[in-house]
PDB file of C-alpha atoms in Angstrom:
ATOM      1  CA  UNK A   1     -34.996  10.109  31.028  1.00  0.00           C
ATOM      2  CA  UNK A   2     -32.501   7.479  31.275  1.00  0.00           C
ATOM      3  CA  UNK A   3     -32.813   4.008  33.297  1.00  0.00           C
ATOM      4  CA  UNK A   4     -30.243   2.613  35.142  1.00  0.00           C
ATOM      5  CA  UNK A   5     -29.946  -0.304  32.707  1.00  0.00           C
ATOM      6  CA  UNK A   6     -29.607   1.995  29.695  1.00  0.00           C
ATOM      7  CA  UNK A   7     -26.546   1.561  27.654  1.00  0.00           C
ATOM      8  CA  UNK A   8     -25.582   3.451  24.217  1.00  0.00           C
ATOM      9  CA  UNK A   9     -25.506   1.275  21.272  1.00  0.00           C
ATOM     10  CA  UNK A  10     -21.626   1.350  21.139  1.00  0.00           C
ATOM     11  CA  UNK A  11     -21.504  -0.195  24.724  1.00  0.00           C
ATOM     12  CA  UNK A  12     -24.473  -2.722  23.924  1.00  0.00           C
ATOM     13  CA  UNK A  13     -22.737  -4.455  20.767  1.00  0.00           C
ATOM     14  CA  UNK A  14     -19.196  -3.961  22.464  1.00  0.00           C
ATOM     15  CA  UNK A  15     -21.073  -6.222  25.026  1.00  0.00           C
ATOM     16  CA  UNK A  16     -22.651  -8.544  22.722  1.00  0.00           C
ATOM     17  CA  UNK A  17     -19.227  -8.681  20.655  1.00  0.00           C
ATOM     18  CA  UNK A  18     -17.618  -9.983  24.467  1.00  0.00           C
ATOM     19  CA  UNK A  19     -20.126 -12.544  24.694  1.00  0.00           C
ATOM     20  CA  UNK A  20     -20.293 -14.492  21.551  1.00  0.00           C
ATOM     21  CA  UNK A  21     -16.629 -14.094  21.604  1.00  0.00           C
ATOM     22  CA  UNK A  22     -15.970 -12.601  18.163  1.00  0.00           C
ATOM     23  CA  UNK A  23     -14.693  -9.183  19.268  1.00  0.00           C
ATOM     24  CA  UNK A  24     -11.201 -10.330  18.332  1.00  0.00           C
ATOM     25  CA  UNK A  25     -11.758 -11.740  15.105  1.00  0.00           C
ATOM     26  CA  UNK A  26     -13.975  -8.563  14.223  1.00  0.00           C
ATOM     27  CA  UNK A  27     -10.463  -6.960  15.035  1.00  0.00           C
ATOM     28  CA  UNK A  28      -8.568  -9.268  12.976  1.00  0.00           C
ATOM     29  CA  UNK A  29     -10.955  -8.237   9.962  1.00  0.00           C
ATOM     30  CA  UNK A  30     -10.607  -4.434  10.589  1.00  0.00           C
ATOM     31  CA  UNK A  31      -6.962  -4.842  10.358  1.00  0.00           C
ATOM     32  CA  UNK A  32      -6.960  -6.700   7.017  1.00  0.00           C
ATOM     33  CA  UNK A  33      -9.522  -4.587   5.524  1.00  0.00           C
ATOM     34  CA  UNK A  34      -7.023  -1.245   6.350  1.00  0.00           C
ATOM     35  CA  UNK A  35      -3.908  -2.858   5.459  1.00  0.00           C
ATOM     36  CA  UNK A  36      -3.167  -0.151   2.660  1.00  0.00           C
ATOM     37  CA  UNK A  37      -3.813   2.598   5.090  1.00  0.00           C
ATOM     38  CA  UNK A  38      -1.294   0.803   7.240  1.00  0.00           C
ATOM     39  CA  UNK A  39       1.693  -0.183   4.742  1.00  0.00           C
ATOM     40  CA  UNK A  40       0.693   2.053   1.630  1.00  0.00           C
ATOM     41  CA  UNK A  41      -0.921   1.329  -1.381  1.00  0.00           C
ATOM     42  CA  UNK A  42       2.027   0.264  -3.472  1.00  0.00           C
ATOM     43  CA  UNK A  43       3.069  -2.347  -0.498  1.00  0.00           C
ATOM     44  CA  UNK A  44      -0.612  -3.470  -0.760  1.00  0.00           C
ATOM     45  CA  UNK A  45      -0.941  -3.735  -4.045  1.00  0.00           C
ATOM     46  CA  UNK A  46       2.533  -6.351  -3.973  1.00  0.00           C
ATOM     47  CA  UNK A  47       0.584  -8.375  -0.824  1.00  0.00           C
ATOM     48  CA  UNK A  48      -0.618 -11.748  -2.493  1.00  0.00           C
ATOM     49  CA  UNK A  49      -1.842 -13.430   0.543  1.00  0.00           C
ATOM     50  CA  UNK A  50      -2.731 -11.911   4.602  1.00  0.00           C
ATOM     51  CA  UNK A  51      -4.180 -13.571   7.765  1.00  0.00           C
ATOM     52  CA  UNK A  52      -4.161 -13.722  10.967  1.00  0.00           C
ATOM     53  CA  UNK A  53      -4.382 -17.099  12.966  1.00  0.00           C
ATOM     54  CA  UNK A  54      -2.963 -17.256  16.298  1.00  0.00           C
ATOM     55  CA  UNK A  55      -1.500 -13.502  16.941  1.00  0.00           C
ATOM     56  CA  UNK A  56       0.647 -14.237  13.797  1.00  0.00           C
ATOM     57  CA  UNK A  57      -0.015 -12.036  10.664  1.00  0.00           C
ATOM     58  CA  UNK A  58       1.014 -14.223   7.668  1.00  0.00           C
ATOM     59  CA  UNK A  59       2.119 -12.262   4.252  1.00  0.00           C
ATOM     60  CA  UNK A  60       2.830 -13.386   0.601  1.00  0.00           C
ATOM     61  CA  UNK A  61       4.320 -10.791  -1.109  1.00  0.00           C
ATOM     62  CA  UNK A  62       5.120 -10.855  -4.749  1.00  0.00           C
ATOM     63  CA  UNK A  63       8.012  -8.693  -4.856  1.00  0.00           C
ATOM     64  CA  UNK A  64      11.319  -9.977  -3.332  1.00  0.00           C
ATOM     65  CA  UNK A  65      12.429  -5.863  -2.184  1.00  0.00           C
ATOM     66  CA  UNK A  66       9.366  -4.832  -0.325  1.00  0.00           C
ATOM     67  CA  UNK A  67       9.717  -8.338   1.817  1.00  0.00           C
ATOM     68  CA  UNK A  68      12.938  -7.482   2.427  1.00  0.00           C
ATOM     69  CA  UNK A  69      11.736  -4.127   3.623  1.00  0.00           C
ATOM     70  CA  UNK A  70       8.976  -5.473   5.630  1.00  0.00           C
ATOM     71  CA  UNK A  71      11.381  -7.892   7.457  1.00  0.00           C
ATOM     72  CA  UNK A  72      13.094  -5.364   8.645  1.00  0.00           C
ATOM     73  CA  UNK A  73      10.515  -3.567   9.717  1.00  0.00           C
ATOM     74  CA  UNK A  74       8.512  -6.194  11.557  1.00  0.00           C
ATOM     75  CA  UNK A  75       8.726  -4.073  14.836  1.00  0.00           C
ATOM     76  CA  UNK A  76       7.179  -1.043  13.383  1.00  0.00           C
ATOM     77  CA  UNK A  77       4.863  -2.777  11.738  1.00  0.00           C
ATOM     78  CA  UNK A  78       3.210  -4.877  14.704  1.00  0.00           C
ATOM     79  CA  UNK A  79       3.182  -2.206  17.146  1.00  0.00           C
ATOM     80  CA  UNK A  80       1.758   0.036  14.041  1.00  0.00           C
ATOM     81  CA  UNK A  81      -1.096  -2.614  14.041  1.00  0.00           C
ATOM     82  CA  UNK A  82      -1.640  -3.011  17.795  1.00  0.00           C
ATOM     83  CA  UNK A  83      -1.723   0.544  18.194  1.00  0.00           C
ATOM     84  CA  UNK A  84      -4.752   0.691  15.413  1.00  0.00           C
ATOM     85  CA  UNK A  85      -6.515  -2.656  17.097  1.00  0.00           C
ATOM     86  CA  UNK A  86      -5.872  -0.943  20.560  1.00  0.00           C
ATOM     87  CA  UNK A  87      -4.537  -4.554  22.014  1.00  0.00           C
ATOM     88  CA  UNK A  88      -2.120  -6.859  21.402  1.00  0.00           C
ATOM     89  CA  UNK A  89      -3.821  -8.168  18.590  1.00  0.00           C
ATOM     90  CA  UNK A  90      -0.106  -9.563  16.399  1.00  0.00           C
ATOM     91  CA  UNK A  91       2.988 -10.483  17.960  1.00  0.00           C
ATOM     92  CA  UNK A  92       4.254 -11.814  15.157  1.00  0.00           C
ATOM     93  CA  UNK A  93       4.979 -11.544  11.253  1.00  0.00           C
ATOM     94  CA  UNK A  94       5.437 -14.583   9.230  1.00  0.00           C
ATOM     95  CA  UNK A  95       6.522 -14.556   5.589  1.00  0.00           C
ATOM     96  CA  UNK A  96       5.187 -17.370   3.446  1.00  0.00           C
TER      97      UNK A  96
END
C-alpha cells in the first residue's frame, strides 16, 4: 500500500534535480549528447566545437556549406531542440 508521501523514482530525482538546481544543465547535456540524432550524422561529424552558455548554442563547424545551411536554418533548428528539451532551453545559435 502506498503512503501519502510516496513518490515514483522519476518524480523523486525530477525533485531533487529542482533543488540543487541542475535540471537545466542536465538538459543542456542531453541535447549535446543527441546532437546527431538532431542534425544527422554527416552534420555531426563536420561540428568541431558545441555548448550551451546562456540559452545560446555555440557551433564550430569545419565545413563552410553545412554553416551556411545551418544559418539558414536556425529557426528549425532551435525549436527542433526545444521541442526535444520540452522548454525553452536555446533561443539562440551562434557561429564561432
Amino acid at each position: 500500500m502506498r503512503k501519502a508521501n510516496d513518490k515514483s523514482l522519476k518524480e523523486a530525482i525530477e525533485q531533487m534535480m529542482q533543488v540543487y538546481k541542475i535540471k537545466r544543465k542536465f538538459d543542456e547535456t542531453g541535447i549535446i549528447a543527441h546532437w546527431p540524432d538532431l542534425v544527422g550524422k554527416s552534420v555531426a561529424n563536420r561540428t568541431k566545437e558545441l555548448f550551451i552558455r546562456d540559452k545560446k548554442l555555440f557551433l564550430r563547424i569545419e565545413s563552410s556549406v553545412i554553416k551556411n545551411e545551418l544559418m539558414m536554418m536556425r529557426a528549425q533548428i532551435i525549436e527542433k531542440i526545444n521541442v526535444e528539451a520540452n522548454m525553452a532551453l536555446i533561443e539562440e545559435i551562434i557561429f564561432l
